[in-house]
Amino acid sequence: MSFLSLDQLRKSFGATQVVKNFNLDIEQGEFVSLLGPSGCGKTTVLRMIAGFESPSHGVIRIGDADVTARRPNQRNVGMVFQAYALFPNLTVAQNVAFGLKVKGVGKAQSAARVAEMLSLVGLGDFGKRYPFQLSGGQQQRVALARALAVQPQVLLLDEPLSALDAKIRVSLREEIREIQQRLGITTVFVTHDQEEALSMSDRIVVMHGGMAQQIGAPHEIYSSPANRFVAEFVGRLNVLDAEVTDAAQGHVSVGGIEIPTGRPLTPGTVPLALRPEAISLGPAPGHDISFTGTVTEVQFLGSVIRVGTHMGGAPVLLDTFNRTGRRPPQLGEKLEFSFNSKGVILLE
Amino acid sequence: MKPKLWSWLVFLIGFAYFALPLIGTLEFSLRKRRGEYSLDAYAWVFEDPQFRETFGYSVVMALLTIVFGMLLVVPTAYWVRLKYPRLRPLFEFITLLPLVIPPIVIVFGYIRLYNTSSFLPMTGTTFGTNMLLMFGYVTLSLPYMYRAVDTGLRTIDVRTLTEAAQSLGAGWVTIIGRIILPNVLIAVMSGAFVTFAIVIGEFVLAALLNRPAFGPYMQLIGANRAYEPAALAVIAFAITWFCIGLMQLASRMTPQSRAKRS
């Protein structure tokens, strides 16, 4: 049986249903991300787990207990907020000790736990400072230490990295994941940043319109998107309209370039998708489809060069590594490109 | 004329407008002894047992008003911000009512509602009348107290702090007592000192409820003596300034501002 279970969750605000029949089972120690655009219902799901919103329908179970009707302060759920939410009148140590004091933990035991938590987040010497004396990243570390100090059954992270600058965001997400794995705490992470979700999670729930569009491991979500929304939302994608040339064999054509899809199709037009990194410059081992195109765009992104061209008349982007000594493609240059037909994603 | 000169001229006119009456009152209060300045009027005021009694009574009433006002306003303003933000204009309107309803109307209303033949005969005992007066003071100070606290609440993220405290297991009393109140304490203090100043000088409620407060005493002295009312006015001013000084001091006593200075 799963550790955290969300069964048929629904939530309406007035006439608007923001979460529709949401089901999710999370194992103990698992890190699950709710990923989706603004307004997809991911934060509402998180707030229902925390108890800040009550579901219009459905059941939330933590461990063996049905916590649906429990108040937020009776759920033993730790939460980290986007806006840090540190208590401005308390020092860092007092902030971390807050939950312990509420629980009635003794002073000596509480002090030891605070020291342990602060050293866990690398802020051992910051106990006497006030939140306003810390940087955003440090404040969020304190918030994490505070949430973990009470040994919650579930840790909820509500876009904790969104307010931080890019470099801190990357280092802190690595730190959060490492701490989560070390403590083995069941974690639900809400984000709209696919890179964060892909890099941190055991599983990702891609949400749209109040529903889970796909639940799976990061590589499954990326490589085998369940539908067009998931394919377009996670990673970059070239979407091409293909003409079905042999429905039984599953062959399609994009501007005269024949592509086998390996599965029967219905006659007509089907949308195909190709990840930019699936197309390579020149022939490559295992690539069975090649085409010639004129370079229409070159974006230098450091380790990667993004090249724009046309495939059978349709614009496509491809990513190629910036290799030392190799000249980047030039605008207007006519080059050969190739890809493996197995890398083609059929969008439903 | 240069703009700088204009600013100085405006400043001087403003200064004269505020300072001259004060200087005049102060000068007059020192002229009790013929031909020389003296503190005789002040000595008379401080020696008058009625001054000490009425002033002491008003200070106690002011402190009680502040405590009750705080207990009423802080949770109310917090609750409105957290749960019913749409009702804020209604609450602002309600709390403004004491400014547009004259105290005499309020006190006659109280006397009609709470007289000895009513369902709650508060005016029947001294304690009850004192309570009634204190509640009247809470009402009079409501526009200032509510605004001060509401402004204080605007500076913190009430909802997120509440949710953070809840997720750590805290109940409402802990949240208000340990998180909300300390963070709006400076605002509460400024509301408290305005309340203090109002209560010390209030006349209508105390006079019509027949309580021995400082306001009616000032009126009594003003009607019967020459130099002492001026001395009382200066003392009242000094008290107000002292309150403002305390307010400034209180704002420097919070842990955050102490940490900022160190």
Short mmCIF file of C-alpha atoms in Angstrom, two decimals, chain B:
data_model
loop_
_atom_site.label_atom_id
_atom_site.label_comp_id
_atom_site.label_asym_id
_atom_site.label_seq_id
_atom_site.Cartn_x
_atom_site.Cartn_y
_atom_site.Cartn_z
CA MET B 1 12.68 85.31 -4.66
CA LYS B 2 14.57 82.03 -4.66
CA PRO B 3 12.58 78.84 -4.01
CA LYS B 4 14.70 78.07 -0.93
CA LEU B 5 13.64 81.34 0.68
CA TRP B 6 10.00 80.46 0.03
CA SER B 7 10.40 77.12 1.78
CA TRP B 8 11.93 78.86 4.80
CA LEU B 9 9.09 81.39 4.88
CA VAL B 10 6.45 78.64 4.80
CA PHE B 11 8.32 76.76 7.50
CA LEU B 12 8.49 79.85 9.73
CA ILE B 13 4.77 80.59 9.31
CA GLY B 14 3.94 76.96 10.13
CA PHE B 15 6.29 76.99 13.11
CA ALA B 16 4.77 80.24 14.42
CA TYR B 17 1.26 78.81 13.98
CA PHE B 18 2.09 75.78 16.12
CA ALA B 19 4.60 77.24 18.55
CA LEU B 20 3.20 80.69 19.43
CA PRO B 21 0.06 79.47 21.24
CA LEU B 22 2.20 77.00 23.18
CA ILE B 23 4.78 79.61 24.09
CA GLY B 24 1.94 81.99 25.08
CA THR B 25 0.32 79.32 27.29
CA LEU B 26 3.65 78.42 28.86
CA GLU B 27 4.48 82.08 29.50
CA PHE B 28 1.04 82.72 31.01
CA SER B 29 1.27 79.64 33.25
CA LEU B 30 4.48 81.02 34.78
CA ARG B 31 2.98 84.45 35.69
CA LYS B 32 0.98 83.48 38.75
CA ARG B 33 3.32 85.49 41.00
CA ARG B 34 3.03 89.23 40.30
CA GLY B 35 6.07 90.78 38.58
CA GLU B 36 8.16 87.60 38.24
CA TYR B 37 8.08 84.13 36.65
CA SER B 38 7.39 81.24 38.98
CA LEU B 39 6.20 77.59 38.99
CA ASP B 40 3.46 78.39 41.52
CA ALA B 41 0.65 77.28 39.17
CA TYR B 42 2.44 73.94 38.56
CA ALA B 43 3.04 73.51 42.28
CA TRP B 44 -0.65 74.11 42.94
CA VAL B 45 -1.65 71.56 40.30
CA PHE B 46 0.74 68.88 41.55
CA GLU B 47 -0.29 69.48 45.17
CA ASP B 48 -3.97 69.21 44.37
CA PRO B 49 -5.04 65.68 45.45
CA GLN B 50 -7.78 65.76 42.82
CA PHE B 51 -5.13 66.09 40.10
CA ARG B 52 -3.36 62.96 41.29
CA GLU B 53 -6.63 61.05 41.70
CA THR B 54 -8.12 62.00 38.35
CA PHE B 55 -4.85 61.60 36.49
CA GLY B 56 -4.24 58.20 38.12
CA TYR B 57 -7.80 57.13 37.26
CA SER B 58 -7.40 58.19 33.62
CA VAL B 59 -4.02 56.43 33.30
CA VAL B 60 -5.52 53.16 34.61
CA MET B 61 -8.50 53.57 32.27
CA ALA B 62 -6.16 54.29 29.36
CA LEU B 63 -4.10 51.18 30.04
CA LEU B 64 -7.23 49.01 30.31
CA THR B 65 -8.56 50.59 27.11
CA ILE B 66 -5.31 49.72 25.33
CA VAL B 67 -5.39 46.11 26.53
CA PHE B 68 -9.04 45.59 25.61
CA GLY B 69 -8.62 47.49 22.35
CA MET B 70 -5.69 45.28 21.44
CA LEU B 71 -7.59 42.09 22.33
CA LEU B 72 -10.48 43.24 20.15
CA VAL B 73 -8.67 44.82 17.22
CA VAL B 74 -5.66 42.55 16.59
CA PRO B 75 -7.61 39.28 16.17
CA THR B 76 -10.38 41.09 14.24
CA ALA B 77 -8.06 42.84 11.78
CA TYR B 78 -6.06 39.61 11.41
CA TRP B 79 -9.17 37.52 10.81
CA VAL B 80 -10.55 39.98 8.27
CA ARG B 81 -7.24 40.03 6.37
CA LEU B 82 -6.91 36.26 6.45
CA LYS B 83 -10.44 35.01 5.90
CA TYR B 84 -12.61 37.86 4.66
CA PRO B 85 -10.42 40.34 2.73
CA ARG B 86 -13.50 41.40 0.77
CA LEU B 87 -15.11 42.66 3.97
CA ARG B 88 -12.24 45.03 4.72
CA PRO B 89 -14.07 48.14 3.41
CA LEU B 90 -17.04 47.28 5.65
CA PHE B 91 -14.81 46.96 8.71
CA GLU B 92 -13.01 50.17 7.83
CA PHE B 93 -16.36 51.91 7.64
CA ILE B 94 -17.53 50.47 10.97
CA THR B 95 -14.31 51.49 12.69
CA LEU B 96 -14.63 55.01 11.26
CA LEU B 97 -18.10 55.50 12.75
CA PRO B 98 -16.84 56.89 16.09
CA LEU B 99 -15.35 59.80 14.13
CA VAL B 100 -18.70 60.78 12.66
CA ILE B 101 -20.94 59.92 15.60
CA PRO B 102 -20.31 62.49 18.37
CA PRO B 103 -19.30 61.05 21.77
CA ILE B 104 -22.38 62.66 23.30
CA VAL B 105 -24.61 60.52 21.10
CA ILE B 106 -22.60 57.42 22.01
CA VAL B 107 -22.81 58.11 25.74
CA PHE B 108 -26.56 58.85 25.66
CA GLY B 109 -26.99 55.61 23.75
CA TYR B 110 -25.00 53.77 26.40
CA ILE B 111 -26.99 55.34 29.23
CA ARG B 112 -30.29 54.37 27.59
CA LEU B 113 -29.10 50.84 26.83
CA TYR B 114 -27.30 50.03 30.07
CA ASN B 115 -29.19 52.02 32.75
CA THR B 116 -30.47 50.43 35.93
CA SER B 117 -33.78 49.42 34.38
CA SER B 118 -32.23 47.78 31.31
CA PHE B 119 -31.42 44.10 30.67
CA LEU B 120 -27.75 44.81 31.48
CA PRO B 121 -27.75 47.42 34.27
CA MET B 122 -24.08 48.44 34.00
CA THR B 123 -24.59 51.93 35.39
CA GLY B 124 -26.00 50.40 38.58
CA THR B 125 -22.53 49.83 40.07
CA THR B 126 -19.26 51.79 40.07
CA PHE B 127 -17.45 48.83 38.53
CA GLY B 128 -20.07 48.51 35.80
CA THR B 129 -19.91 52.23 35.02
CA ASN B 130 -16.11 52.09 34.89
CA MET B 131 -16.37 49.16 32.46
CA LEU B 132 -18.90 51.06 30.39
CA LEU B 133 -16.58 54.07 30.26
CA MET B 134 -13.68 51.83 29.26
CA PHE B 135 -15.72 50.24 26.46
CA GLY B 136 -16.67 53.76 25.36
CA TYR B 137 -12.98 54.67 25.20
CA VAL B 138 -12.29 51.50 23.17
CA THR B 139 -14.97 52.66 20.72
CA LEU B 140 -13.51 56.17 20.51
CA SER B 141 -10.01 54.85 19.86
CA LEU B 142 -11.21 52.27 17.31
CA PRO B 143 -10.51 54.41 14.17
CA TYR B 144 -6.87 54.91 15.20
CA MET B 145 -6.22 51.46 16.68
CA TYR B 146 -7.78 49.56 13.75
CA ARG B 147 -5.93 51.58 11.13
CA ALA B 148 -2.60 51.26 12.95
CA VAL B 149 -2.96 47.48 13.30
CA ASP B 150 -4.25 47.03 9.76
CA THR B 151 -1.30 48.99 8.39
CA GLY B 152 1.03 46.83 10.48
CA LEU B 153 -0.59 43.68 9.08
CA ARG B 154 -0.09 44.99 5.55
CA THR B 155 3.69 44.87 6.04
CA ILE B 156 3.71 41.10 6.65
CA ASP B 157 2.47 38.20 4.55
CA VAL B 158 -0.30 37.22 6.96
CA ARG B 159 -1.58 34.24 5.00
CA THR B 160 1.77 32.56 4.34
CA LEU B 161 3.05 33.13 7.87
CA THR B 162 -0.18 31.67 9.24
CA GLU B 163 0.06 28.64 6.98
CA ALA B 164 3.73 28.15 7.85
CA ALA B 165 2.87 28.21 11.56
CA GLN B 166 -0.09 25.87 11.02
CA SER B 167 2.05 23.36 9.14
CA LEU B 168 4.39 23.38 12.15
CA GLY B 169 1.50 22.38 14.40
CA ALA B 170 0.51 25.78 15.82
CA GLY B 171 -3.09 26.62 16.77
CA TRP B 172 -4.76 30.03 16.51
CA VAL B 173 -3.70 31.33 19.94
CA THR B 174 -0.05 30.47 19.28
CA ILE B 175 -0.18 32.00 15.81
CA ILE B 176 -1.68 35.29 17.01
CA GLY B 177 0.39 35.44 20.21
CA ARG B 178 3.78 34.34 18.90
CA ILE B 179 3.76 35.33 15.23
CA ILE B 180 1.17 37.96 14.36
CA LEU B 181 1.23 40.18 17.47
CA PRO B 182 5.05 40.48 17.74
CA ASN B 183 5.23 41.43 14.08
CA VAL B 184 2.63 44.18 14.36
CA LEU B 185 3.75 45.29 17.82
CA ILE B 186 5.13 48.64 16.64
CA ALA B 187 1.84 49.38 14.90
CA VAL B 188 -0.09 48.27 17.99
CA MET B 189 2.13 50.53 20.13
CA SER B 190 1.48 53.55 17.96
CA GLY B 191 -2.26 52.83 18.14
CA ALA B 192 -1.87 52.37 21.90
CA PHE B 193 -0.23 55.76 22.43
CA VAL B 194 -2.85 57.56 20.36
CA THR B 195 -5.43 55.75 22.52
CA PHE B 196 -3.57 56.89 25.64
CA ALA B 197 -3.63 60.52 24.51
CA ILE B 198 -7.36 60.31 23.63
CA VAL B 199 -8.32 58.78 26.97
CA ILE B 200 -6.26 61.25 29.04
CA GLY B 201 -8.00 64.26 27.46
CA GLU B 202 -11.50 62.79 26.99
CA PHE B 203 -14.30 64.80 28.63
CA VAL B 204 -17.78 63.92 27.37
CA LEU B 205 -18.02 60.22 28.26
CA ALA B 206 -16.42 60.64 31.69
CA ALA B 207 -18.48 63.72 32.59
CA LEU B 208 -21.82 62.21 31.56
CA LEU B 209 -21.08 58.89 33.24
CA ASN B 210 -19.95 60.92 36.27
CA ARG B 211 -16.53 59.30 36.65
CA PRO B 212 -13.55 61.11 38.25
CA ALA B 213 -11.40 61.34 35.08
CA PHE B 214 -8.75 63.87 34.07
CA GLY B 215 -10.87 65.50 31.32
CA PRO B 216 -13.67 66.73 33.63
CA TYR B 217 -11.01 67.82 36.14
CA MET B 218 -9.33 70.00 33.48
CA GLN B 219 -12.72 71.50 32.67
CA LEU B 220 -13.39 72.17 36.36
CA ILE B 221 -10.04 73.91 36.89
CA GLY B 222 -10.50 75.85 33.63
CA ALA B 223 -13.83 77.19 34.86
CA ASN B 224 -12.62 78.21 38.33
CA ARG B 225 -8.98 79.26 38.19
CA ALA B 226 -6.78 81.59 36.12
CA TYR B 227 -3.18 80.35 35.74
CA GLU B 228 -3.61 76.68 36.69
CA PRO B 229 -5.51 75.71 33.49
CA ALA B 230 -2.56 76.97 31.45
CA ALA B 231 -0.19 74.91 33.61
CA LEU B 232 -2.47 71.87 33.13
CA ALA B 233 -2.47 72.43 29.35
CA VAL B 234 1.35 72.47 29.37
CA ILE B 235 1.41 69.31 31.51
CA ALA B 236 -1.03 67.62 29.11
CA PHE B 237 1.21 68.61 26.21
CA ALA B 238 4.27 67.26 27.98
CA ILE B 239 2.46 63.97 28.56
CA THR B 240 1.58 63.73 24.86
CA TRP B 241 5.15 64.42 23.82
CA PHE B 242 6.36 61.89 26.35
CA CYS B 243 4.00 59.35 24.75
CA ILE B 244 5.37 60.08 21.30
CA GLY B 245 8.89 59.67 22.68
CA LEU B 246 7.90 56.32 24.18
CA MET B 247 6.46 55.31 20.83
CA GLN B 248 9.76 56.07 19.13
CA LEU B 249 11.61 54.18 21.82
CA ALA B 250 9.30 51.18 21.50
CA SER B 251 9.92 51.01 17.77
CA ARG B 252 13.64 50.77 18.49
CA MET B 253 13.18 47.97 21.00
CA THR B 254 12.06 45.25 18.58
CA PRO B 255 14.62 42.49 18.03
CA GLN B 256 14.83 43.28 14.31
CA SER B 257 15.71 46.95 14.79
CA ARG B 258 18.15 46.04 17.56
CA ALA B 259 19.83 43.59 15.18
CA LYS B 260 19.89 46.23 12.44
CA ARG B 261 21.75 48.68 14.68
CA SER B 262 24.35 46.17 15.85
#
